[in-house]
mmCIF file of C-alpha atoms in Angstrom:
data_model
loop_
_atom_site.group_PDB
_atom_site.id
_atom_site.type_symbol
_atom_site.label_atom_id
_atom_site.label_comp_id
_atom_site.label_asym_id
_atom_site.label_seq_id
_atom_site.Cartn_x
_atom_site.Cartn_y
_atom_site.Cartn_z
ATOM 1 C CA UNK A 14 -41.860 20.440 73.302
ATOM 2 C CA UNK A 15 -45.660 20.649 73.223
ATOM 3 C CA UNK A 16 -45.655 19.442 69.603
ATOM 4 C CA UNK A 17 -43.409 16.536 70.544
ATOM 5 C CA UNK A 18 -45.638 15.510 73.443
ATOM 6 C CA UNK A 19 -48.697 15.729 71.226
ATOM 7 C CA UNK A 20 -47.100 13.580 68.529
ATOM 8 C CA UNK A 21 -45.932 10.942 70.994
ATOM 9 C CA UNK A 22 -49.378 10.859 72.554
ATOM 10 C CA UNK A 23 -51.414 10.641 69.358
ATOM 11 C CA UNK A 24 -49.386 8.510 66.942
ATOM 12 C CA UNK A 25 -50.303 4.816 66.780
ATOM 13 C CA UNK A 26 -46.814 3.319 66.534
ATOM 14 C CA UNK A 27 -48.081 -0.263 66.744
ATOM 15 C CA UNK A 28 -50.523 0.497 63.955
ATOM 16 C CA UNK A 29 -47.703 1.890 61.814
ATOM 17 C CA UNK A 30 -45.673 -1.270 62.434
ATOM 18 C CA UNK A 31 -48.622 -3.477 61.474
ATOM 19 C CA UNK A 32 -49.169 -1.459 58.282
ATOM 20 C CA UNK A 33 -45.467 -1.763 57.406
ATOM 21 C CA UNK A 34 -45.434 -5.512 57.939
ATOM 22 C CA UNK A 35 -48.609 -5.920 55.886
ATOM 23 C CA UNK A 36 -46.690 -4.567 52.880
ATOM 24 C CA UNK A 37 -44.507 -7.672 52.808
ATOM 25 C CA UNK A 38 -46.577 -10.315 54.640
ATOM 26 C CA UNK A 39 -48.366 -11.571 51.545
ATOM 27 C CA UNK A 40 -48.642 -15.201 50.452
ATOM 28 C CA UNK A 41 -46.560 -14.558 47.331
ATOM 29 C CA UNK A 42 -43.296 -16.516 47.083
ATOM 30 C CA UNK A 43 -39.935 -14.812 46.747
ATOM 31 C CA UNK A 44 -39.165 -17.352 44.023
ATOM 32 C CA UNK A 45 -41.831 -17.874 41.342
ATOM 33 C CA UNK A 46 -42.752 -16.847 37.790
ATOM 34 C CA UNK A 47 -44.960 -14.128 39.283
ATOM 35 C CA UNK A 48 -41.919 -12.717 41.089
ATOM 36 C CA UNK A 49 -40.082 -12.512 37.778
ATOM 37 C CA UNK A 50 -42.977 -10.515 36.306
ATOM 38 C CA UNK A 51 -43.202 -8.253 39.365
ATOM 39 C CA UNK A 52 -39.466 -7.565 39.174
ATOM 40 C CA UNK A 53 -39.849 -6.397 35.570
ATOM 41 C CA UNK A 54 -42.566 -3.971 36.699
ATOM 42 C CA UNK A 55 -40.285 -2.676 39.445
ATOM 43 C CA UNK A 56 -37.483 -2.177 36.930
ATOM 44 C CA UNK A 57 -39.801 -0.135 34.694
ATOM 45 C CA UNK A 58 -40.512 2.160 37.667
ATOM 46 C CA UNK A 59 -36.923 2.472 38.885
ATOM 47 C CA UNK A 60 -35.302 3.110 35.484
ATOM 48 C CA UNK A 61 -36.799 6.587 34.828
ATOM 49 C CA UNK A 62 -36.321 7.542 38.477
ATOM 50 C CA UNK A 63 -32.613 6.597 38.380
ATOM 51 C CA UNK A 64 -32.202 8.355 35.018
ATOM 52 C CA UNK A 65 -33.523 11.520 36.688
ATOM 53 C CA UNK A 66 -30.871 11.322 39.402
ATOM 54 C CA UNK A 67 -32.377 8.960 41.965
ATOM 55 C CA UNK A 68 -32.924 9.882 45.591
ATOM 56 C CA UNK A 69 -30.733 12.332 47.462
ATOM 57 C CA UNK A 70 -28.136 11.251 49.979
ATOM 58 C CA UNK A 71 -29.308 10.840 53.573
ATOM 59 C CA UNK A 72 -27.172 13.052 55.863
ATOM 60 C CA UNK A 73 -25.328 11.413 58.727
ATOM 61 C CA UNK A 74 -27.194 13.755 61.081
ATOM 62 C CA UNK A 75 -30.334 11.697 60.400
ATOM 63 C CA UNK A 76 -28.833 8.859 62.423
ATOM 64 C CA UNK A 77 -30.861 8.189 65.569
ATOM 65 C CA UNK A 78 -33.975 10.099 64.507
ATOM 66 C CA UNK A 79 -37.276 8.721 65.804
ATOM 67 C CA UNK A 80 -40.836 9.810 66.504
ATOM 68 C CA UNK A 81 -41.155 13.252 68.155
ATOM 69 C CA UNK A 82 -37.568 14.365 67.520
ATOM 70 C CA UNK A 83 -36.836 17.623 65.680
ATOM 71 C CA UNK A 84 -33.698 18.072 63.647
ATOM 72 C CA UNK A 85 -32.882 19.734 60.331
ATOM 73 C CA UNK A 86 -31.830 16.329 58.948
ATOM 74 C CA UNK A 87 -35.450 15.171 59.366
ATOM 75 C CA UNK A 88 -36.341 17.228 56.277
ATOM 76 C CA UNK A 89 -33.820 15.352 54.118
ATOM 77 C CA UNK A 90 -34.912 12.031 55.639
ATOM 78 C CA UNK A 91 -38.537 12.701 54.757
ATOM 79 C CA UNK A 92 -37.614 13.603 51.175
ATOM 80 C CA UNK A 93 -35.655 10.347 50.957
ATOM 81 C CA UNK A 94 -38.616 8.325 52.228
ATOM 82 C CA UNK A 95 -40.997 10.058 49.833
ATOM 83 C CA UNK A 96 -38.619 9.368 46.919
ATOM 84 C CA UNK A 97 -38.652 5.617 47.572
ATOM 85 C CA UNK A 98 -42.423 5.524 48.127
ATOM 86 C CA UNK A 99 -42.182 4.706 51.825
ATOM 87 C CA UNK A 100 -43.788 7.969 52.895
ATOM 88 C CA UNK A 101 -46.781 9.572 51.238
ATOM 89 C CA UNK A 102 -46.482 12.985 49.623
ATOM 90 C CA UNK A 103 -47.264 15.828 52.027
ATOM 91 C CA UNK A 104 -47.978 19.519 51.435
ATOM 92 C CA UNK A 105 -45.002 20.661 53.471
ATOM 93 C CA UNK A 106 -42.044 18.915 55.103
ATOM 94 C CA UNK A 107 -41.314 19.882 58.703
ATOM 95 C CA UNK A 108 -38.205 19.124 60.703
ATOM 96 C CA UNK A 109 -40.050 16.841 63.155
ATOM 97 C CA UNK A 110 -40.478 13.081 62.867
ATOM 98 C CA UNK A 111 -44.273 13.025 62.863
ATOM 99 C CA UNK A 112 -46.853 10.305 62.173
ATOM 100 C CA UNK A 113 -46.261 10.082 58.378
ATOM 101 C CA UNK A 114 -42.476 9.975 58.880
ATOM 102 C CA UNK A 115 -42.777 7.296 61.572
ATOM 103 C CA UNK A 116 -44.903 5.210 59.220
ATOM 104 C CA UNK A 117 -42.380 5.811 56.429
ATOM 105 C CA UNK A 118 -39.385 4.702 58.508
ATOM 106 C CA UNK A 119 -41.214 1.526 59.512
ATOM 107 C CA UNK A 120 -42.262 0.763 55.932
ATOM 108 C CA UNK A 121 -38.659 1.221 54.798
ATOM 109 C CA UNK A 122 -37.425 -1.099 57.555
ATOM 110 C CA UNK A 123 -39.963 -3.786 56.649
ATOM 111 C CA UNK A 124 -38.987 -3.702 52.966
ATOM 112 C CA UNK A 125 -35.317 -4.102 53.842
ATOM 113 C CA UNK A 126 -35.777 -6.925 56.327
ATOM 114 C CA UNK A 127 -34.783 -4.814 59.327
ATOM 115 C CA UNK A 128 -36.189 -4.786 62.839
ATOM 116 C CA UNK A 129 -39.228 -2.500 62.586
ATOM 117 C CA UNK A 130 -38.650 -0.060 65.456
ATOM 118 C CA UNK A 131 -39.282 3.343 63.826
ATOM 119 C CA UNK A 132 -35.781 4.602 64.585
ATOM 120 C CA UNK A 133 -32.990 5.393 62.152
ATOM 121 C CA UNK A 134 -30.599 2.961 63.797
ATOM 122 C CA UNK A 135 -27.298 1.877 62.281
ATOM 123 C CA UNK A 136 -28.712 -0.799 59.968
ATOM 124 C CA UNK A 137 -31.493 1.531 58.778
ATOM 125 C CA UNK A 138 -29.117 4.420 58.118
ATOM 126 C CA UNK A 139 -26.808 2.244 56.030
ATOM 127 C CA UNK A 140 -29.753 0.908 54.019
ATOM 128 C CA UNK A 141 -30.991 4.468 53.431
ATOM 129 C CA UNK A 142 -27.531 5.367 52.130
ATOM 130 C CA UNK A 143 -27.530 2.830 49.263
ATOM 131 C CA UNK A 144 -27.827 4.730 45.930
ATOM 132 C CA UNK A 145 -30.856 4.178 43.690
ATOM 133 C CA UNK A 146 -28.545 3.001 40.882
ATOM 134 C CA UNK A 147 -27.286 0.186 43.105
ATOM 135 C CA UNK A 148 -30.851 -0.845 43.856
ATOM 136 C CA UNK A 149 -31.696 -0.840 40.130
ATOM 137 C CA UNK A 150 -28.679 -3.045 39.428
ATOM 138 C CA UNK A 151 -29.961 -5.472 42.068
ATOM 139 C CA UNK A 152 -33.321 -5.574 40.304
ATOM 140 C CA UNK A 153 -31.633 -6.383 36.974
ATOM 141 C CA UNK A 154 -29.559 -9.225 38.442
ATOM 142 C CA UNK A 155 -32.354 -10.764 40.449
ATOM 143 C CA UNK A 156 -34.848 -10.619 37.602
ATOM 144 C CA UNK A 157 -32.455 -12.857 35.671
ATOM 145 C CA UNK A 158 -31.851 -15.154 38.652
ATOM 146 C CA UNK A 159 -35.539 -15.644 39.373
ATOM 147 C CA UNK A 160 -36.402 -16.181 35.704
ATOM 148 C CA UNK A 161 -33.727 -18.881 35.432
ATOM 149 C CA UNK A 162 -34.684 -20.696 38.650
ATOM 150 C CA UNK A 163 -38.460 -20.448 38.179
ATOM 151 C CA UNK A 164 -38.283 -22.890 35.270
ATOM 152 C CA UNK A 165 -37.219 -25.669 37.668
ATOM 153 C CA UNK A 166 -39.949 -25.208 40.275
ATOM 154 C CA UNK A 167 -42.564 -27.845 41.056
ATOM 155 C CA UNK A 168 -46.055 -27.586 42.558
ATOM 156 C CA UNK A 169 -44.645 -27.820 46.088
ATOM 157 C CA UNK A 170 -41.213 -26.712 47.284
ATOM 158 C CA UNK A 171 -39.153 -25.129 50.046
ATOM 159 C CA UNK A 172 -36.972 -22.061 49.414
ATOM 160 C CA UNK A 173 -34.154 -20.877 51.642
ATOM 161 C CA UNK A 174 -33.303 -17.338 50.574
ATOM 162 C CA UNK A 175 -29.847 -16.691 51.997
ATOM 163 C CA UNK A 176 -29.646 -12.854 51.826
ATOM 164 C CA UNK A 177 -33.059 -12.553 53.507
ATOM 165 C CA UNK A 178 -32.313 -15.389 55.957
ATOM 166 C CA UNK A 179 -35.866 -16.666 55.469
ATOM 167 C CA UNK A 180 -37.527 -19.932 54.479
ATOM 168 C CA UNK A 181 -40.758 -20.313 52.531
ATOM 169 C CA UNK A 182 -42.831 -23.483 52.227
ATOM 170 C CA UNK A 183 -44.738 -23.096 48.953
ATOM 171 C CA UNK A 184 -47.628 -25.086 47.469
ATOM 172 C CA UNK A 185 -49.869 -24.221 44.543
ATOM 173 C CA UNK A 186 -47.996 -20.983 43.926
ATOM 174 C CA UNK A 187 -48.702 -19.663 47.436
ATOM 175 C CA UNK A 188 -46.600 -19.429 50.589
ATOM 176 C CA UNK A 189 -48.187 -21.694 53.196
ATOM 177 C CA UNK A 190 -45.480 -21.111 55.815
ATOM 178 C CA UNK A 191 -42.743 -18.508 56.205
ATOM 179 C CA UNK A 192 -39.914 -18.937 58.715
ATOM 180 C CA UNK A 193 -37.104 -16.738 59.946
ATOM 181 C CA UNK A 194 -33.727 -18.446 59.520
ATOM 182 C CA UNK A 195 -30.088 -18.164 60.507
ATOM 183 C CA UNK A 196 -27.724 -18.945 57.620
ATOM 184 C CA UNK A 197 -23.994 -19.268 57.019
ATOM 185 C CA UNK A 198 -21.667 -16.414 57.820
ATOM 186 C CA UNK A 199 -19.455 -15.018 55.067
ATOM 187 C CA UNK A 200 -16.448 -17.249 55.783
ATOM 188 C CA UNK A 201 -18.663 -20.360 56.108
ATOM 189 C CA UNK A 202 -21.305 -19.656 53.494
ATOM 190 C CA UNK A 203 -24.473 -21.679 53.010
ATOM 191 C CA UNK A 204 -24.103 -23.377 49.588
ATOM 192 C CA UNK A 205 -26.557 -22.644 46.780
ATOM 193 C CA UNK A 206 -28.136 -25.824 45.455
ATOM 194 C CA UNK A 207 -31.282 -27.773 44.582
ATOM 195 C CA UNK A 208 -32.160 -31.016 46.351
ATOM 196 C CA UNK A 209 -35.083 -32.924 47.911
ATOM 197 C CA UNK A 210 -35.966 -33.367 51.575
ATOM 198 C CA UNK A 211 -35.507 -37.037 52.451
ATOM 199 C CA UNK A 212 -35.629 -37.565 56.211
ATOM 200 C CA UNK A 213 -36.438 -35.981 59.568
ATOM 201 C CA UNK A 214 -34.179 -36.832 62.522
ATOM 202 C CA UNK A 215 -36.004 -36.177 65.783
ATOM 203 C CA UNK A 216 -33.851 -35.309 68.816
ATOM 204 C CA UNK A 217 -30.650 -36.162 66.953
ATOM 205 C CA UNK A 218 -27.140 -36.649 68.161
ATOM 206 C CA UNK A 219 -24.830 -33.988 66.797
ATOM 207 C CA UNK A 220 -21.505 -35.218 65.486
ATOM 208 C CA UNK A 221 -19.138 -32.257 65.527
ATOM 209 C CA UNK A 222 -17.648 -31.798 62.033
ATOM 210 C CA UNK A 223 -13.872 -32.067 61.735
ATOM 211 C CA UNK A 224 -13.703 -28.465 60.513
ATOM 212 C CA UNK A 225 -15.372 -27.227 63.712
ATOM 213 C CA UNK A 226 -13.072 -29.344 65.860
ATOM 214 C CA UNK A 227 -10.112 -27.693 64.140
ATOM 215 C CA UNK A 228 -11.439 -24.139 64.145
ATOM 216 C CA UNK A 229 -13.500 -23.898 67.307
ATOM 217 C CA UNK A 230 -13.602 -26.824 69.689
ATOM 218 C CA UNK A 231 -9.868 -27.062 70.384
ATOM 219 C CA UNK A 232 -9.794 -23.335 71.124
ATOM 220 C CA UNK A 233 -12.797 -23.560 73.456
ATOM 221 C CA UNK A 234 -11.207 -26.466 75.375
ATOM 222 C CA UNK A 235 -7.987 -24.492 75.885
ATOM 223 C CA UNK A 236 -10.021 -21.606 77.277
ATOM 224 C CA UNK A 237 -12.386 -23.757 79.367
ATOM 225 C CA UNK A 238 -11.477 -27.411 80.124
ATOM 226 C CA UNK A 239 -15.097 -28.068 81.191
ATOM 227 C CA UNK A 240 -16.547 -26.941 77.849
ATOM 228 C CA UNK A 241 -17.359 -30.441 76.541
ATOM 229 C CA UNK A 242 -19.010 -31.505 79.791
ATOM 230 C CA UNK A 243 -21.078 -28.294 79.875
ATOM 231 C CA UNK A 244 -22.241 -28.919 76.310
ATOM 232 C CA UNK A 245 -22.943 -32.626 76.930
ATOM 233 C CA UNK A 246 -20.414 -33.669 74.272
ATOM 234 C CA UNK A 247 -18.719 -37.067 74.559
ATOM 235 C CA UNK A 248 -15.483 -38.195 72.851
ATOM 236 C CA UNK A 249 -15.013 -41.618 71.214
ATOM 237 C CA UNK A 250 -12.065 -43.288 69.536
ATOM 238 C CA UNK A 251 -12.188 -45.313 66.323
ATOM 239 C CA UNK A 252 -13.291 -48.424 68.217
ATOM 240 C CA UNK A 253 -16.212 -46.676 69.887
ATOM 241 C CA UNK A 254 -14.558 -46.381 73.294
ATOM 242 C CA UNK A 255 -15.308 -43.200 75.240
ATOM 243 C CA UNK A 256 -12.249 -41.028 75.885
ATOM 244 C CA UNK A 257 -11.702 -38.606 78.761
ATOM 245 C CA UNK A 258 -11.090 -35.002 77.632
ATOM 246 C CA UNK A 259 -8.267 -34.808 80.174
ATOM 247 C CA UNK A 260 -6.219 -37.321 78.139
ATOM 248 C CA UNK A 261 -6.137 -35.133 75.019
ATOM 249 C CA UNK A 262 -3.563 -32.431 74.301
ATOM 250 C CA UNK A 263 -5.859 -29.638 73.076
ATOM 251 C CA UNK A 264 -2.916 -27.600 71.759
ATOM 252 C CA UNK A 265 -2.204 -30.443 69.296
ATOM 253 C CA UNK A 266 -4.963 -29.947 66.741
ATOM 254 C CA UNK A 267 -3.701 -32.792 64.557
ATOM 255 C CA UNK A 268 -4.220 -35.227 67.414
ATOM 256 C CA UNK A 269 -7.572 -33.796 68.589
ATOM 257 C CA UNK A 270 -9.258 -34.258 65.191
ATOM 258 C CA UNK A 271 -8.609 -38.012 65.243
ATOM 259 C CA UNK A 272 -11.532 -38.548 67.629
ATOM 260 C CA UNK A 273 -15.295 -38.486 67.175
ATOM 261 C CA UNK A 274 -17.259 -35.871 69.158
ATOM 262 C CA UNK A 275 -20.957 -36.524 69.799
ATOM 263 C CA UNK A 276 -23.398 -34.202 71.505
ATOM 264 C CA UNK A 277 -26.316 -35.968 73.200
ATOM 265 C CA UNK A 278 -29.972 -35.032 72.544
ATOM 266 C CA UNK A 279 -31.346 -32.362 74.840
ATOM 267 C CA UNK A 280 -31.978 -28.661 75.303
ATOM 268 C CA UNK A 281 -28.348 -27.697 74.650
ATOM 269 C CA UNK A 282 -27.948 -29.800 71.487
ATOM 270 C CA UNK A 283 -26.737 -27.621 68.622
ATOM 271 C CA UNK A 284 -29.434 -29.032 66.343
ATOM 272 C CA UNK A 285 -32.177 -28.601 68.915
ATOM 273 C CA UNK A 286 -35.028 -31.076 68.541
ATOM 274 C CA UNK A 287 -34.642 -31.997 64.887
ATOM 275 C CA UNK A 288 -32.535 -32.153 61.766
ATOM 276 C CA UNK A 289 -34.047 -31.988 58.261
ATOM 277 C CA UNK A 290 -31.942 -33.967 55.788
ATOM 278 C CA UNK A 291 -31.635 -33.547 52.030
ATOM 279 C CA UNK A 292 -28.986 -34.982 49.729
ATOM 280 C CA UNK A 293 -26.030 -32.693 49.078
ATOM 281 C CA UNK A 294 -22.248 -33.037 49.010
ATOM 282 C CA UNK A 295 -21.719 -30.227 51.554
ATOM 283 C CA UNK A 296 -23.072 -31.927 54.704
ATOM 284 C CA UNK A 297 -25.621 -29.107 54.843
ATOM 285 C CA UNK A 298 -29.031 -29.473 56.503
ATOM 286 C CA UNK A 299 -31.870 -27.533 58.141
ATOM 287 C CA UNK A 300 -32.232 -27.796 61.897
ATOM 288 C CA UNK A 301 -33.670 -26.504 65.141
ATOM 289 C CA UNK A 302 -31.492 -24.509 67.549
ATOM 290 C CA UNK A 303 -31.312 -23.692 71.253
ATOM 291 C CA UNK A 304 -30.153 -20.154 70.371
ATOM 292 C CA UNK A 305 -33.583 -18.634 69.700
ATOM 293 C CA UNK A 306 -32.459 -15.033 70.335
ATOM 294 C CA UNK A 307 -30.567 -14.984 67.018
ATOM 295 C CA UNK A 308 -33.863 -14.983 65.102
ATOM 296 C CA UNK A 309 -34.571 -11.449 66.350
ATOM 297 C CA UNK A 310 -31.436 -9.904 64.835
ATOM 298 C CA UNK A 311 -31.153 -7.805 61.691
ATOM 299 C CA UNK A 312 -28.232 -9.749 60.204
ATOM 300 C CA UNK A 313 -28.758 -13.473 60.791
ATOM 301 C CA UNK A 314 -25.506 -14.802 59.358
ATOM 302 C CA UNK A 315 -24.029 -16.843 62.191
ATOM 303 C CA UNK A 316 -23.983 -20.503 61.222
ATOM 304 C CA UNK A 317 -21.221 -22.689 59.812
ATOM 305 C CA UNK A 318 -23.158 -23.291 56.586
ATOM 306 C CA UNK A 319 -26.245 -25.133 57.802
ATOM 307 C CA UNK A 320 -29.597 -23.377 58.252
ATOM 308 C CA UNK A 321 -31.368 -22.871 61.584
ATOM 309 C CA UNK A 322 -35.154 -22.602 61.387
ATOM 310 C CA UNK A 323 -37.490 -20.661 63.670
ATOM 311 C CA UNK A 324 -40.737 -22.551 64.288
ATOM 312 C CA UNK A 325 -39.144 -25.678 62.823
ATOM 313 C CA UNK A 326 -41.842 -27.919 64.337
ATOM 314 C CA UNK A 327 -44.395 -26.379 61.965
ATOM 315 C CA UNK A 328 -42.135 -26.924 58.954
ATOM 316 C CA UNK A 329 -41.577 -30.551 59.988
ATOM 317 C CA UNK A 330 -45.338 -31.085 60.153
ATOM 318 C CA UNK A 331 -45.694 -29.561 56.671
ATOM 319 C CA UNK A 332 -42.984 -31.858 55.283
ATOM 320 C CA UNK A 333 -44.522 -34.977 56.866
ATOM 321 C CA UNK A 334 -48.139 -34.319 55.946
ATOM 322 C CA UNK A 335 -48.054 -36.989 53.203
ATOM 323 C CA UNK A 336 -46.857 -39.611 55.682
ATOM 324 C CA UNK A 337 -50.408 -39.889 56.959
ATOM 325 C CA UNK A 338 -49.678 -40.635 60.602
ATOM 326 C CA UNK A 339 -48.195 -37.268 61.593
ATOM 327 C CA UNK A 340 -49.869 -34.084 62.756
ATOM 328 C CA UNK A 341 -48.696 -31.015 64.680
ATOM 329 C CA UNK A 342 -49.488 -32.529 68.051
ATOM 330 C CA UNK A 343 -47.448 -35.662 67.321
ATOM 331 C CA UNK A 344 -44.492 -33.598 66.103
ATOM 332 C CA UNK A 345 -44.565 -31.426 69.228
ATOM 333 C CA UNK A 346 -44.877 -34.414 71.564
ATOM 334 C CA UNK A 347 -41.934 -36.138 69.873
ATOM 335 C CA UNK A 348 -39.848 -33.000 70.326
ATOM 336 C CA UNK A 349 -40.673 -32.880 74.025
ATOM 337 C CA UNK A 350 -40.067 -36.596 74.613
ATOM 338 C CA UNK A 351 -36.381 -36.328 73.544
ATOM 339 C CA UNK A 352 -36.907 -39.689 71.819
ATOM 340 C CA UNK A 353 -34.403 -40.479 69.085
ATOM 341 C CA UNK A 354 -36.421 -41.182 65.954
ATOM 342 C CA UNK A 355 -35.703 -41.066 62.204
ATOM 343 C CA UNK A 356 -38.654 -40.663 59.840
ATOM 344 C CA UNK A 357 -38.407 -41.039 56.046
ATOM 345 C CA UNK A 358 -40.407 -38.457 54.100
ATOM 346 C CA UNK A 359 -42.886 -40.131 51.756
ATOM 347 C CA UNK A 360 -43.085 -36.921 49.739
ATOM 348 C CA UNK A 361 -39.586 -35.862 48.672
ATOM 349 C CA UNK A 362 -40.307 -32.138 48.618
ATOM 350 C CA UNK A 363 -37.808 -30.145 46.484
ATOM 351 C CA UNK A 364 -35.624 -27.729 48.426
ATOM 352 C CA UNK A 365 -33.796 -24.774 46.894
ATOM 353 C CA UNK A 366 -31.182 -22.660 48.629
ATOM 354 C CA UNK A 367 -31.089 -19.394 46.698
ATOM 355 C CA UNK A 368 -29.492 -15.965 46.551
ATOM 356 C CA UNK A 369 -32.162 -13.324 45.874
ATOM 357 C CA UNK A 370 -31.360 -9.804 47.093
ATOM 358 C CA UNK A 371 -34.326 -8.021 45.464
ATOM 359 C CA UNK A 372 -37.903 -9.040 44.738
ATOM 360 C CA UNK A 373 -41.370 -7.502 44.404
ATOM 361 C CA UNK A 374 -44.976 -8.506 45.030
ATOM 362 C CA UNK A 375 -48.231 -7.802 43.219
ATOM 363 C CA UNK A 376 -49.077 -4.749 45.308
ATOM 364 C CA UNK A 377 -45.853 -3.117 44.150
ATOM 365 C CA UNK A 378 -43.785 -3.467 47.301
ATOM 366 C CA UNK A 379 -40.114 -3.914 46.398
ATOM 367 C CA UNK A 380 -37.862 -5.596 48.960
ATOM 368 C CA UNK A 381 -34.070 -5.438 49.113
ATOM 369 C CA UNK A 382 -31.396 -7.243 51.108
ATOM 370 C CA UNK A 383 -27.654 -6.763 51.550
ATOM 371 C CA UNK A 384 -25.241 -8.498 49.191
ATOM 372 C CA UNK A 385 -23.738 -10.503 52.048
ATOM 373 C CA UNK A 386 -21.732 -12.948 49.921
ATOM 374 C CA UNK A 387 -20.815 -10.314 47.285
ATOM 375 C CA UNK A 388 -22.500 -12.260 44.465
ATOM 376 C CA UNK A 389 -24.226 -9.079 43.258
ATOM 377 C CA UNK A 390 -20.866 -7.310 43.165
ATOM 378 C CA UNK A 391 -19.552 -10.185 41.024
ATOM 379 C CA UNK A 392 -22.566 -9.951 38.718
ATOM 380 C CA UNK A 393 -23.464 -13.617 39.269
ATOM 381 C CA UNK A 394 -26.772 -14.644 37.721
ATOM 382 C CA UNK A 395 -26.516 -18.432 37.779
ATOM 383 C CA UNK A 396 -25.027 -20.746 40.378
ATOM 384 C CA UNK A 397 -23.805 -24.298 40.426
ATOM 385 C CA UNK A 398 -26.707 -26.578 41.344
#
């Protein structure tokens, strides 16, 4: 108990978190020729390690371990963290989660895109349980993906990496902005494609897609007849006449989809304060969101295919910087005004939605993400553009 109190008192947990995040918070893009080279270096390190048997299995008893706790499973956890380079070699391994182990857990969490809390929570335990051979296979696949896509990159571009649920704004080979994102869930996947950003819609109306009317809206209206009013959604017929929700039979989906549903600009609008358009046949776009809490989750796969962007006002400013008459203050003021405004982008910045589940940076940090759409399992290297 005295040892535990001493550890809790003396360990700089915030410092360990900062050190863990510094491992990945570089200005190197996930998608670039440098990434392809770094992945080859990572493969050369993982191959002999996997050939020697890889890391040992993490026992289920390690679940829940955190700083100051003593348990026999802590010994196996420390060996696992040392094997993957997350924890430095030590002279002896005790059964307490001490300062080096806390730092190791946080480094592991940062590399796997998890909430850095220093505890072996459910997501961390499952990531620890992935065999080294599986991780090596991810490196092989992604080295090929990155090499193929890197040939089509320009001096300036935006990358949406679906498995990581992140967005990078890249110029001159360096990441100038990095944003947390929410992407499509498994049954409504974000498509993989290459396009160019064409237009910014400030404070847009949201026209509810027919698919969402069929799948979601009719169900919500049966459960709560006031749903449309609460969400500030209006109904119009083919002639543009507004229709009362009370006149529609919400159990008759075939009839309900014949109308147009428009959500007004405002705080509750599903696209928030802006929509970023780029040509594609999927009706996919980047947008703001009123649901900010989702950006703090481990698995950010909640959308119906489009991509929600944290800090979208900064990305909009970056995209409009060649327009000449826009700066961050003007973007923010336009958001707050709720003014409907469409702005054409003078610079048609290329945008790539990608599927990269493993990458590495120059300092040797290797990051992994879950194979959410099972493209790794299928061995997919190239995708339809």
